[in-house]
């Protein structure tokens, strides 16, 4: 039977050290970035934001502590410590008040819990709060929101309301910008030295000739130079640290290695990479810079194998690297990326940390419950060339080997497959995914590439796409894809739209009106209901886009993303920051969940109230108002006699397809300041929150129960096996979901065991893709195992599951999410 | 005869069935079987008619519903005492005494929650072919196809024959899952449209076979030989039952018999006894004594596999 090879002794040692950090209460809080950024902001209160952001990253690069640790194969950590969690104050610093509270601070952070914070760090946070409370992203957003804009909140269209996405988030709109693939291939193969030269040339040409619209470009190019300086200085400072460490090293072999690293570090960032090691090291530095610049979710690495593979293949051919060493580098690379830990400030407060410490759980893991530690770094590998040939290389295989044998939850990896993907890649991908709880996820080039061309990508750029954030196809280093949207409306509950249609346009939860319309019992035909659904959705999406646009304005005005813009294709040419629309491609993605509930609900209304006429619209309306109390027989009739999405029953699947296509078509007509909007269906864990605030729905769902995630059927309602489930999913317009969709499917271990099971899993995905599916992520875990894990969390602390766009430890999920995961149908084959 | 005039009683169609022959398959389960294996994991497959089933977990309770209480013409359903459901809530279930039940289905029709339901659907060839056509792409990429199973699918020979003819019109690989306890003429009639037989050999000792299952095994062994002689392919399935057919001696008999027809045997699949079917007996509301035992150990399964492999047979477990 297939087995991944064990890791080298050296990797094992690094891995063990890393785990010891996690388990041994040695993780610290990183406040270095906060300290340096706060200092810079205090010293330069009047600088233009383009200069302020670029000046701050340069100041950070000049002043951060550059430690090199024993056993380091790659260097670079966001803070001074080997393993620390970075927290950010820029978004909404209000959470700091919940940390600096004297009464609970020591118990939370200094009493032997898994994460440590010193008194000095607490004081840094307290000072930062004073500086940032008036200039945070949230405050800037409030500053652009005119009074009329607040009307949209809670009217059923701006569903997230005033900021409370779930209990983990506090403050208004913290950290909801980002979601793009930075241009790592240029960082590796062009270098910051070249970009710096280009920017200086442009500045020289325009020196003393700032006219027309040049003033802002002048600041932009000045900022670019600073960012390039920061990159080069950062690398050279680490080179010095390597030399210093070499000076104290007694082991001759290690000493030589450190000196070799120093030589490379003096070269890279400024110049293009010469070796596989240098290419990977550049990825680490640039990722640290990006995550230092700003807390952005879904900062994605693009096609890592494509950016570095040519160097690896050259070295393998000339014999300057062995396959074993290449694999060791790849393993070490991923381990180093794991050390870039960012945390949503809103998730941190002393009470929660104390609670986790008391539970004896690894607080590092637990703080990340429901979330990813690296903030959503995703690597893309594999894929096809424009001529249809496979575009994988030696690095693709190394990365798949790494994922298969190291059981990471994070960063995640997306494998692009197409009709000519080699069997060996399939094999490694399936086996890795079986072991590691869904990594890699599988993406179908044959659907995604045409969808991107349809969105305006050139053929060449469409073939070069990479996955952003969770599952979103986007440009590889040439697009500001904002695929998680910008602001508070990245995800959207399509089920809420249906409830507006039923309730006369009233959002029952908030008491606010959307567009006034009929109530359910006043409609004359099923078509009239559908037409009203389209009208309400269009109205709601207009509001959602309006808020995105205002947020984008605030962001681009006060928080330009100059570190990313320095490399992104298009920004250097246009002289514009990516947040202004400077990149070559620009989209904004909005995603929905609850499609299955809409389809099942419409089906129930159509069948019972219009076709069979066994239930009156009034009775259905009353049952919903009563949350089914007194109407249990009707509810049971709906559950057992009305077709449900997910069972290959065309009449209901068509309704699901119609609802989603309506959404996709409508959102594609909305154009913002940078470009068009695009449609997606992945929703992370928002379906639980949306369900919790939604009243009873005509599909028999009671108020407060979760709605369906992504494109999944209602939890437990797909009863006819995986082929029927996939057939239903194939009724959806995947080719229009250019912002990505997620198909979750869970198997019992026995049904996919062994080589034959792996082969059949491949067949399943292959056929689904051939018929037009876009994305698959699967879990191999039984309901019994999950129940056992709930009872004995400590014994199952390593059980990794794929939730939405991310994988995580099952036992660290909040209880409602655990239940949701368990109730998703377990497929056996 | 028009194809669509033929119907069969089925109890399930399972897509993506991976233990019923090679590749990804769709298995059609016909209802009714001439044998009565005491370990049967699908007891609902045994009778040739529709029958009442009961799943308490679906019941919403007599105080909320109670629609089943007055509909039984034979007085089989009475109100039960207050008890607790799986969630720990108080609930009153109906008590069903099937002694006088004639399987009329009136109670199941009244039960909106489908806690009472009739097992068995009468279907046409077109009904089944619809599902098969939907799953066909999954066969094509995996070397799979359709498996017609049961019960005993050859006990409804007209339907099975028309069904596999329809599959062959679409060039779909066909497996017939049979007990072998049928007239050879029936086997002969389906042979031209059958790529392989999934063929159960439950026991090599005819007396024991008769004692436990109710019929002797000579016809079954004879049919296997005749299929082999006629050039048919056999995918042999042996349910490994503790204390019954799992001994080394018994497997020697299996080995000897299978060696005689070796050229026809494409696979010997050993299926260890499991207890997953036990809950289904309760659903059928019968008080039948059910065979239970501890499942055979992995070590034993491996040993039996090795024993047959040593005789040159292709063997797999599960």
PDB file of N, CA, C and O in Angstrom, chain A residues 632-633 636-637 640-641 648 650 720-724 726-728 730-731 747 750-751 756 759-761 763-764 766-768 770-771 828-829, chain B residues 13-19 21-24 26 58 60 64-65 67 111-114 130-131 133-138 140-142 316:
ATOM      1  N   UNK A 632     -46.066  20.537  13.059  1.00  0.00           N
ATOM      2  CA  UNK A 632     -45.027  19.524  12.937  1.00  0.00           C
ATOM      3  C   UNK A 632     -45.320  18.532  11.806  1.00  0.00           C
ATOM      4  O   UNK A 632     -44.403  18.074  11.118  1.00  0.00           O
ATOM      5  N   UNK A 633     -46.585  18.221  11.602  1.00  0.00           N
ATOM      6  CA  UNK A 633     -46.896  17.282  10.510  1.00  0.00           C
ATOM      7  C   UNK A 633     -46.560  17.873   9.154  1.00  0.00           C
ATOM      8  O   UNK A 633     -46.063  17.186   8.266  1.00  0.00           O
ATOM      9  N   UNK A 636     -42.883  17.630   8.746  1.00  0.00           N
ATOM     10  CA  UNK A 636     -42.462  16.268   8.401  1.00  0.00           C
ATOM     11  C   UNK A 636     -42.805  15.931   6.953  1.00  0.00           C
ATOM     12  O   UNK A 636     -42.053  15.238   6.272  1.00  0.00           O
ATOM     13  N   UNK A 637     -43.944  16.433   6.508  1.00  0.00           N
ATOM     14  CA  UNK A 637     -44.317  16.200   5.111  1.00  0.00           C
ATOM     15  C   UNK A 637     -43.269  16.808   4.187  1.00  0.00           C
ATOM     16  O   UNK A 637     -42.849  16.205   3.197  1.00  0.00           O
ATOM     17  N   UNK A 640     -40.087  14.674   4.280  1.00  0.00           N
ATOM     18  CA  UNK A 640     -40.091  13.344   3.665  1.00  0.00           C
ATOM     19  C   UNK A 640     -40.674  13.315   2.255  1.00  0.00           C
ATOM     20  O   UNK A 640     -40.357  12.418   1.494  1.00  0.00           O
ATOM     21  N   UNK A 641     -41.494  14.285   1.893  1.00  0.00           N
ATOM     22  CA  UNK A 641     -42.160  14.162   0.595  1.00  0.00           C
ATOM     23  C   UNK A 641     -41.718  15.179  -0.441  1.00  0.00           C
ATOM     24  O   UNK A 641     -41.950  15.001  -1.632  1.00  0.00           O
ATOM     25  N   UNK A 648     -29.962  14.323  -6.852  1.00  0.00           N
ATOM     26  CA  UNK A 648     -30.133  14.170  -8.296  1.00  0.00           C
ATOM     27  C   UNK A 648     -31.605  14.128  -8.693  1.00  0.00           C
ATOM     28  O   UNK A 648     -32.038  13.244  -9.415  1.00  0.00           O
ATOM     29  N   UNK A 650     -34.013  16.440 -10.674  1.00  0.00           N
ATOM     30  CA  UNK A 650     -33.847  17.637 -11.513  1.00  0.00           C
ATOM     31  C   UNK A 650     -34.694  18.827 -11.101  1.00  0.00           C
ATOM     32  O   UNK A 650     -34.213  19.955 -11.103  1.00  0.00           O
ATOM     33  N   UNK A 720     -28.701   9.881  -1.363  1.00  0.00           N
ATOM     34  CA  UNK A 720     -28.595   8.890  -2.430  1.00  0.00           C
ATOM     35  C   UNK A 720     -27.162   8.630  -2.871  1.00  0.00           C
ATOM     36  O   UNK A 720     -26.926   8.171  -3.980  1.00  0.00           O
ATOM     37  N   UNK A 721     -26.234   8.929  -2.003  1.00  0.00           N
ATOM     38  CA  UNK A 721     -24.855   8.582  -2.314  1.00  0.00           C
ATOM     39  C   UNK A 721     -24.127   9.664  -3.082  1.00  0.00           C
ATOM     40  O   UNK A 721     -24.725  10.628  -3.561  1.00  0.00           O
ATOM     41  N   UNK A 722     -22.801   9.482  -3.201  1.00  0.00           N
ATOM     42  CA  UNK A 722     -21.971  10.547  -3.758  1.00  0.00           C
ATOM     43  C   UNK A 722     -22.248  10.878  -5.219  1.00  0.00           C
ATOM     44  O   UNK A 722     -22.149  12.040  -5.608  1.00  0.00           O
ATOM     45  N   UNK A 723     -22.608   9.881  -6.028  1.00  0.00           N
ATOM     46  CA  UNK A 723     -22.820  10.233  -7.440  1.00  0.00           C
ATOM     47  C   UNK A 723     -24.048  11.119  -7.598  1.00  0.00           C
ATOM     48  O   UNK A 723     -24.045  12.060  -8.393  1.00  0.00           O
ATOM     49  N   UNK A 724     -25.077  10.835  -6.817  1.00  0.00           N
ATOM     50  CA  UNK A 724     -26.276  11.676  -6.903  1.00  0.00           C
ATOM     51  C   UNK A 724     -25.984  13.078  -6.374  1.00  0.00           C
ATOM     52  O   UNK A 724     -26.437  14.080  -6.940  1.00  0.00           O
ATOM     53  N   UNK A 726     -23.084  14.599  -6.451  1.00  0.00           N
ATOM     54  CA  UNK A 726     -22.296  15.318  -7.453  1.00  0.00           C
ATOM     55  C   UNK A 726     -23.150  15.714  -8.646  1.00  0.00           C
ATOM     56  O   UNK A 726     -22.993  16.800  -9.215  1.00  0.00           O
ATOM     57  N   UNK A 727     -24.078  14.823  -9.039  1.00  0.00           N
ATOM     58  CA  UNK A 727     -24.975  15.159 -10.150  1.00  0.00           C
ATOM     59  C   UNK A 727     -25.788  16.419  -9.823  1.00  0.00           C
ATOM     60  O   UNK A 727     -25.997  17.278 -10.674  1.00  0.00           O
ATOM     61  N   UNK A 728     -26.246  16.521  -8.597  1.00  0.00           N
ATOM     62  CA  UNK A 728     -26.982  17.724  -8.196  1.00  0.00           C
ATOM     63  C   UNK A 728     -26.080  18.950  -8.285  1.00  0.00           C
ATOM     64  O   UNK A 728     -26.464  19.987  -8.821  1.00  0.00           O
ATOM     65  N   UNK A 730     -23.677  19.405 -10.114  1.00  0.00           N
ATOM     66  CA  UNK A 730     -23.375  19.724 -11.517  1.00  0.00           C
ATOM     67  C   UNK A 730     -24.503  20.520 -12.174  1.00  0.00           C
ATOM     68  O   UNK A 730     -24.332  21.029 -13.280  1.00  0.00           O
ATOM     69  N   UNK A 731     -25.656  20.624 -11.515  1.00  0.00           N
ATOM     70  CA  UNK A 731     -26.731  21.474 -12.046  1.00  0.00           C
ATOM     71  C   UNK A 731     -26.458  22.949 -11.773  1.00  0.00           C
ATOM     72  O   UNK A 731     -27.198  23.812 -12.220  1.00  0.00           O
ATOM     73  N   UNK A 747     -16.007  11.083   3.503  1.00  0.00           N
ATOM     74  CA  UNK A 747     -16.101   9.637   3.329  1.00  0.00           C
ATOM     75  C   UNK A 747     -15.735   8.911   4.618  1.00  0.00           C
ATOM     76  O   UNK A 747     -14.901   9.381   5.395  1.00  0.00           O
ATOM     77  N   UNK A 750     -13.168   3.403   5.764  1.00  0.00           N
ATOM     78  CA  UNK A 750     -13.128   2.072   5.149  1.00  0.00           C
ATOM     79  C   UNK A 750     -13.511   2.133   3.673  1.00  0.00           C
ATOM     80  O   UNK A 750     -13.084   1.312   2.877  1.00  0.00           O
ATOM     81  N   UNK A 751     -14.301   3.115   3.294  1.00  0.00           N
ATOM     82  CA  UNK A 751     -14.771   3.135   1.906  1.00  0.00           C
ATOM     83  C   UNK A 751     -13.715   3.628   0.939  1.00  0.00           C
ATOM     84  O   UNK A 751     -13.853   3.433  -0.266  1.00  0.00           O
ATOM     85  N   UNK A 756      -6.948   0.788  -3.990  1.00  0.00           N
ATOM     86  CA  UNK A 756      -8.158   0.783  -4.789  1.00  0.00           C
ATOM     87  C   UNK A 756      -9.074   1.943  -4.394  1.00  0.00           C
ATOM     88  O   UNK A 756      -9.651   2.609  -5.246  1.00  0.00           O
ATOM     89  N   UNK A 759      -7.790   5.060  -5.874  1.00  0.00           N
ATOM     90  CA  UNK A 759      -8.081   5.103  -7.311  1.00  0.00           C
ATOM     91  C   UNK A 759      -9.539   5.501  -7.551  1.00  0.00           C
ATOM     92  O   UNK A 759      -9.852   6.307  -8.419  1.00  0.00           O
ATOM     93  N   UNK A 760     -10.421   4.980  -6.732  1.00  0.00           N
ATOM     94  CA  UNK A 760     -11.840   5.283  -6.927  1.00  0.00           C
ATOM     95  C   UNK A 760     -12.158   6.734  -6.554  1.00  0.00           C
ATOM     96  O   UNK A 760     -13.008   7.367  -7.181  1.00  0.00           O
ATOM     97  N   UNK A 761     -11.467   7.235  -5.556  1.00  0.00           N
ATOM     98  CA  UNK A 761     -11.624   8.651  -5.224  1.00  0.00           C
ATOM     99  C   UNK A 761     -11.193   9.531  -6.394  1.00  0.00           C
ATOM    100  O   UNK A 761     -11.849  10.505  -6.743  1.00  0.00           O
ATOM    101  N   UNK A 763     -11.174   8.640  -9.498  1.00  0.00           N
ATOM    102  CA  UNK A 763     -12.194   8.494 -10.543  1.00  0.00           C
ATOM    103  C   UNK A 763     -13.386   9.406 -10.282  1.00  0.00           C
ATOM    104  O   UNK A 763     -13.928  10.031 -11.191  1.00  0.00           O
ATOM    105  N   UNK A 764     -13.777   9.467  -9.012  1.00  0.00           N
ATOM    106  CA  UNK A 764     -14.938  10.280  -8.646  1.00  0.00           C
ATOM    107  C   UNK A 764     -14.685  11.746  -8.979  1.00  0.00           C
ATOM    108  O   UNK A 764     -15.512  12.407  -9.622  1.00  0.00           O
ATOM    109  N   UNK A 766     -12.350  12.985 -10.943  1.00  0.00           N
ATOM    110  CA  UNK A 766     -12.075  13.132 -12.369  1.00  0.00           C
ATOM    111  C   UNK A 766     -13.384  13.261 -13.151  1.00  0.00           C
ATOM    112  O   UNK A 766     -13.545  14.140 -13.997  1.00  0.00           O
ATOM    113  N   UNK A 767     -14.317  12.378 -12.849  1.00  0.00           N
ATOM    114  CA  UNK A 767     -15.587  12.415 -13.581  1.00  0.00           C
ATOM    115  C   UNK A 767     -16.372  13.678 -13.264  1.00  0.00           C
ATOM    116  O   UNK A 767     -16.925  14.321 -14.157  1.00  0.00           O
ATOM    117  N   UNK A 768     -16.388  14.045 -11.992  1.00  0.00           N
ATOM    118  CA  UNK A 768     -17.085  15.279 -11.593  1.00  0.00           C
ATOM    119  C   UNK A 768     -16.506  16.471 -12.358  1.00  0.00           C
ATOM    120  O   UNK A 768     -17.241  17.324 -12.858  1.00  0.00           O
ATOM    121  N   UNK A 770     -14.835  16.327 -15.218  1.00  0.00           N
ATOM    122  CA  UNK A 770     -15.088  16.174 -16.655  1.00  0.00           C
ATOM    123  C   UNK A 770     -16.494  16.672 -16.998  1.00  0.00           C
ATOM    124  O   UNK A 770     -16.730  17.229 -18.064  1.00  0.00           O
ATOM    125  N   UNK A 771     -17.408  16.503 -16.045  1.00  0.00           N
ATOM    126  CA  UNK A 771     -18.790  16.922 -16.292  1.00  0.00           C
ATOM    127  C   UNK A 771     -19.031  18.394 -15.942  1.00  0.00           C
ATOM    128  O   UNK A 771     -20.136  18.885 -16.064  1.00  0.00           O
ATOM    129  N   UNK A 828     -20.435   6.665   2.130  1.00  0.00           N
ATOM    130  CA  UNK A 828     -19.614   5.471   2.025  1.00  0.00           C
ATOM    131  C   UNK A 828     -19.791   4.927   0.630  1.00  0.00           C
ATOM    132  O   UNK A 828     -20.759   5.227  -0.041  1.00  0.00           O
ATOM    133  N   UNK A 829     -18.788   4.210   0.209  1.00  0.00           N
ATOM    134  CA  UNK A 829     -18.879   3.734  -1.162  1.00  0.00           C
ATOM    135  C   UNK A 829     -18.771   2.209  -1.169  1.00  0.00           C
ATOM    136  O   UNK A 829     -18.327   1.624  -0.241  1.00  0.00           O
TER     137      UNK A 829
ATOM    138  N   UNK B  13     -31.287   1.413  -4.772  1.00  0.00           N
ATOM    139  CA  UNK B  13     -30.292   1.556  -5.832  1.00  0.00           C
ATOM    140  C   UNK B  13     -29.158   2.339  -5.197  1.00  0.00           C
ATOM    141  O   UNK B  13     -29.380   3.423  -4.639  1.00  0.00           O
ATOM    142  N   UNK B  14     -27.968   1.794  -5.272  1.00  0.00           N
ATOM    143  CA  UNK B  14     -26.848   2.457  -4.612  1.00  0.00           C
ATOM    144  C   UNK B  14     -25.838   2.918  -5.652  1.00  0.00           C
ATOM    145  O   UNK B  14     -25.275   2.104  -6.386  1.00  0.00           O
ATOM    146  N   UNK B  15     -25.634   4.229  -5.715  1.00  0.00           N
ATOM    147  CA  UNK B  15     -24.603   4.763  -6.595  1.00  0.00           C
ATOM    148  C   UNK B  15     -23.255   4.689  -5.919  1.00  0.00           C
ATOM    149  O   UNK B  15     -23.174   4.606  -4.704  1.00  0.00           O
ATOM    150  N   UNK B  16     -22.212   4.723  -6.693  1.00  0.00           N
ATOM    151  CA  UNK B  16     -20.851   4.691  -6.162  1.00  0.00           C
ATOM    152  C   UNK B  16     -20.643   3.544  -5.188  1.00  0.00           C
ATOM    153  O   UNK B  16     -20.082   3.676  -4.124  1.00  0.00           O
ATOM    154  N   UNK B  17     -21.114   2.384  -5.619  1.00  0.00           N
ATOM    155  CA  UNK B  17     -20.946   1.196  -4.818  1.00  0.00           C
ATOM    156  C   UNK B  17     -19.589   0.608  -5.197  1.00  0.00           C
ATOM    157  O   UNK B  17     -19.323   0.384  -6.361  1.00  0.00           O
ATOM    158  N   UNK B  18     -18.711   0.437  -4.229  1.00  0.00           N
ATOM    159  CA  UNK B  18     -17.352   0.018  -4.597  1.00  0.00           C
ATOM    160  C   UNK B  18     -16.979  -1.383  -4.141  1.00  0.00           C
ATOM    161  O   UNK B  18     -15.868  -1.828  -4.375  1.00  0.00           O
ATOM    162  N   UNK B  19     -17.921  -2.063  -3.499  1.00  0.00           N
ATOM    163  CA  UNK B  19     -17.571  -3.425  -3.083  1.00  0.00           C
ATOM    164  C   UNK B  19     -18.297  -4.468  -3.917  1.00  0.00           C
ATOM    165  O   UNK B  19     -18.234  -5.650  -3.626  1.00  0.00           O
ATOM    166  N   UNK B  21     -17.876  -5.392  -7.200  1.00  0.00           N
ATOM    167  CA  UNK B  21     -17.226  -5.606  -8.489  1.00  0.00           C
ATOM    168  C   UNK B  21     -16.257  -4.489  -8.795  1.00  0.00           C
ATOM    169  O   UNK B  21     -16.087  -3.556  -8.000  1.00  0.00           O
ATOM    170  N   UNK B  22     -15.602  -4.578  -9.955  1.00  0.00           N
ATOM    171  CA  UNK B  22     -14.532  -3.624 -10.270  1.00  0.00           C
ATOM    172  C   UNK B  22     -15.046  -2.207 -10.560  1.00  0.00           C
ATOM    173  O   UNK B  22     -16.161  -2.041 -11.051  1.00  0.00           O
ATOM    174  N   UNK B  23     -14.208  -1.236 -10.278  1.00  0.00           N
ATOM    175  CA  UNK B  23     -14.510   0.154 -10.618  1.00  0.00           C
ATOM    176  C   UNK B  23     -15.657   0.729  -9.814  1.00  0.00           C
ATOM    177  O   UNK B  23     -16.124   0.145  -8.834  1.00  0.00           O
ATOM    178  N   UNK B  24     -16.094   1.903 -10.237  1.00  0.00           N
ATOM    179  CA  UNK B  24     -17.228   2.567  -9.599  1.00  0.00           C
ATOM    180  C   UNK B  24     -18.502   1.994 -10.205  1.00  0.00           C
ATOM    181  O   UNK B  24     -18.685   2.014 -11.415  1.00  0.00           O
ATOM    182  N   UNK B  26     -22.930   1.126  -9.996  1.00  0.00           N
ATOM    183  CA  UNK B  26     -24.250   1.382  -9.442  1.00  0.00           C
ATOM    184  C   UNK B  26     -24.910   0.028  -9.246  1.00  0.00           C
ATOM    185  O   UNK B  26     -24.972  -0.772 -10.188  1.00  0.00           O
ATOM    186  N   UNK B  58     -37.121   8.448  13.635  1.00  0.00           N
ATOM    187  CA  UNK B  58     -37.837   9.436  12.825  1.00  0.00           C
ATOM    188  C   UNK B  58     -39.154   9.880  13.464  1.00  0.00           C
ATOM    189  O   UNK B  58     -39.727  10.882  13.069  1.00  0.00           O
ATOM    190  N   UNK B  60     -42.069  11.443  15.511  1.00  0.00           N
ATOM    191  CA  UNK B  60     -42.182  12.704  16.251  1.00  0.00           C
ATOM    192  C   UNK B  60     -43.105  12.566  17.464  1.00  0.00           C
ATOM    193  O   UNK B  60     -43.348  13.526  18.183  1.00  0.00           O
ATOM    194  N   UNK B  64     -47.638  14.618  19.376  1.00  0.00           N
ATOM    195  CA  UNK B  64     -47.519  15.631  18.337  1.00  0.00           C
ATOM    196  C   UNK B  64     -48.310  15.214  17.095  1.00  0.00           C
ATOM    197  O   UNK B  64     -48.814  16.033  16.360  1.00  0.00           O
ATOM    198  N   UNK B  65     -48.372  13.900  16.864  1.00  0.00           N
ATOM    199  CA  UNK B  65     -48.894  13.412  15.595  1.00  0.00           C
ATOM    200  C   UNK B  65     -50.013  12.396  15.818  1.00  0.00           C
ATOM    201  O   UNK B  65     -51.175  12.743  15.861  1.00  0.00           O
ATOM    202  N   UNK B  67     -51.092  10.033  13.877  1.00  0.00           N
ATOM    203  CA  UNK B  67     -51.879   9.710  12.686  1.00  0.00           C
ATOM    204  C   UNK B  67     -51.966   8.206  12.427  1.00  0.00           C
ATOM    205  O   UNK B  67     -52.851   7.739  11.724  1.00  0.00           O
ATOM    206  N   UNK B 111     -48.125   8.104   7.963  1.00  0.00           N
ATOM    207  CA  UNK B 111     -46.989   8.584   8.759  1.00  0.00           C
ATOM    208  C   UNK B 111     -46.184   9.605   7.981  1.00  0.00           C
ATOM    209  O   UNK B 111     -45.412   9.265   7.085  1.00  0.00           O
ATOM    210  N   UNK B 112     -46.364  10.899   8.326  1.00  0.00           N
ATOM    211  CA  UNK B 112     -45.683  11.967   7.595  1.00  0.00           C
ATOM    212  C   UNK B 112     -44.178  11.957   7.859  1.00  0.00           C
ATOM    213  O   UNK B 112     -43.392  12.394   7.039  1.00  0.00           O
ATOM    214  N   UNK B 113     -43.820  11.477   9.023  1.00  0.00           N
ATOM    215  CA  UNK B 113     -42.390  11.485   9.372  1.00  0.00           C
ATOM    216  C   UNK B 113     -41.662  10.269   8.798  1.00  0.00           C
ATOM    217  O   UNK B 113     -40.464  10.127   8.981  1.00  0.00           O
ATOM    218  N   UNK B 114     -42.397   9.388   8.144  1.00  0.00           N
ATOM    219  CA  UNK B 114     -41.863   8.135   7.577  1.00  0.00           C
ATOM    220  C   UNK B 114     -41.114   7.284   8.600  1.00  0.00           C
ATOM    221  O   UNK B 114     -40.163   6.591   8.269  1.00  0.00           O
ATOM    222  N   UNK B 130     -32.918   5.315 -15.758  1.00  0.00           N
ATOM    223  CA  UNK B 130     -32.683   6.759 -15.598  1.00  0.00           C
ATOM    224  C   UNK B 130     -31.493   6.979 -14.678  1.00  0.00           C
ATOM    225  O   UNK B 130     -30.550   7.705 -14.993  1.00  0.00           O
ATOM    226  N   UNK B 131     -31.537   6.307 -13.541  1.00  0.00           N
ATOM    227  CA  UNK B 131     -30.467   6.477 -12.564  1.00  0.00           C
ATOM    228  C   UNK B 131     -29.140   5.957 -13.120  1.00  0.00           C
ATOM    229  O   UNK B 131     -28.086   6.562 -12.936  1.00  0.00           O
ATOM    230  N   UNK B 133     -28.198   5.791 -16.221  1.00  0.00           N
ATOM    231  CA  UNK B 133     -27.662   6.735 -17.221  1.00  0.00           C
ATOM    232  C   UNK B 133     -27.002   7.934 -16.540  1.00  0.00           C
ATOM    233  O   UNK B 133     -26.011   8.457 -17.025  1.00  0.00           O
ATOM    234  N   UNK B 134     -27.588   8.390 -15.438  1.00  0.00           N
ATOM    235  CA  UNK B 134     -27.004   9.536 -14.721  1.00  0.00           C
ATOM    236  C   UNK B 134     -25.635   9.181 -14.148  1.00  0.00           C
ATOM    237  O   UNK B 134     -24.760  10.026 -14.061  1.00  0.00           O
ATOM    238  N   UNK B 135     -25.486   7.932 -13.752  1.00  0.00           N
ATOM    239  CA  UNK B 135     -24.211   7.527 -13.151  1.00  0.00           C
ATOM    240  C   UNK B 135     -23.191   7.053 -14.188  1.00  0.00           C
ATOM    241  O   UNK B 135     -22.027   6.843 -13.852  1.00  0.00           O
ATOM    242  N   UNK B 136     -23.634   6.885 -15.424  1.00  0.00           N
ATOM    243  CA  UNK B 136     -22.766   6.269 -16.437  1.00  0.00           C
ATOM    244  C   UNK B 136     -21.397   6.948 -16.570  1.00  0.00           C
ATOM    245  O   UNK B 136     -20.385   6.244 -16.684  1.00  0.00           O
ATOM    246  N   UNK B 137     -21.312   8.287 -16.553  1.00  0.00           N
ATOM    247  CA  UNK B 137     -19.976   8.888 -16.695  1.00  0.00           C
ATOM    248  C   UNK B 137     -18.990   8.418 -15.635  1.00  0.00           C
ATOM    249  O   UNK B 137     -17.794   8.324 -15.896  1.00  0.00           O
ATOM    250  N   UNK B 138     -19.520   8.117 -14.447  1.00  0.00           N
ATOM    251  CA  UNK B 138     -18.624   7.669 -13.376  1.00  0.00           C
ATOM    252  C   UNK B 138     -18.099   6.264 -13.646  1.00  0.00           C
ATOM    253  O   UNK B 138     -17.021   5.903 -13.203  1.00  0.00           O
ATOM    254  N   UNK B 140     -17.472   5.135 -16.712  1.00  0.00           N
ATOM    255  CA  UNK B 140     -16.576   5.220 -17.864  1.00  0.00           C
ATOM    256  C   UNK B 140     -15.143   5.534 -17.454  1.00  0.00           C
ATOM    257  O   UNK B 140     -14.202   5.034 -18.045  1.00  0.00           O
ATOM    258  N   UNK B 141     -15.004   6.402 -16.443  1.00  0.00           N
ATOM    259  CA  UNK B 141     -13.656   6.803 -16.056  1.00  0.00           C
ATOM    260  C   UNK B 141     -12.994   5.816 -15.107  1.00  0.00           C
ATOM    261  O   UNK B 141     -11.852   6.005 -14.722  1.00  0.00           O
ATOM    262  N   UNK B 142     -13.724   4.796 -14.684  1.00  0.00           N
ATOM    263  CA  UNK B 142     -13.171   3.937 -13.640  1.00  0.00           C
ATOM    264  C   UNK B 142     -13.193   2.457 -14.001  1.00  0.00           C
ATOM    265  O   UNK B 142     -12.775   1.628 -13.208  1.00  0.00           O
ATOM    266  N   UNK B 316      -8.961 -11.059  -2.454  1.00  0.00           N
ATOM    267  CA  UNK B 316      -8.971  -9.777  -1.753  1.00  0.00           C
ATOM    268  C   UNK B 316      -9.924  -9.849  -0.564  1.00  0.00           C
ATOM    269  O   UNK B 316     -10.853 -10.666  -0.546  1.00  0.00           O
TER     270      UNK B 316
END
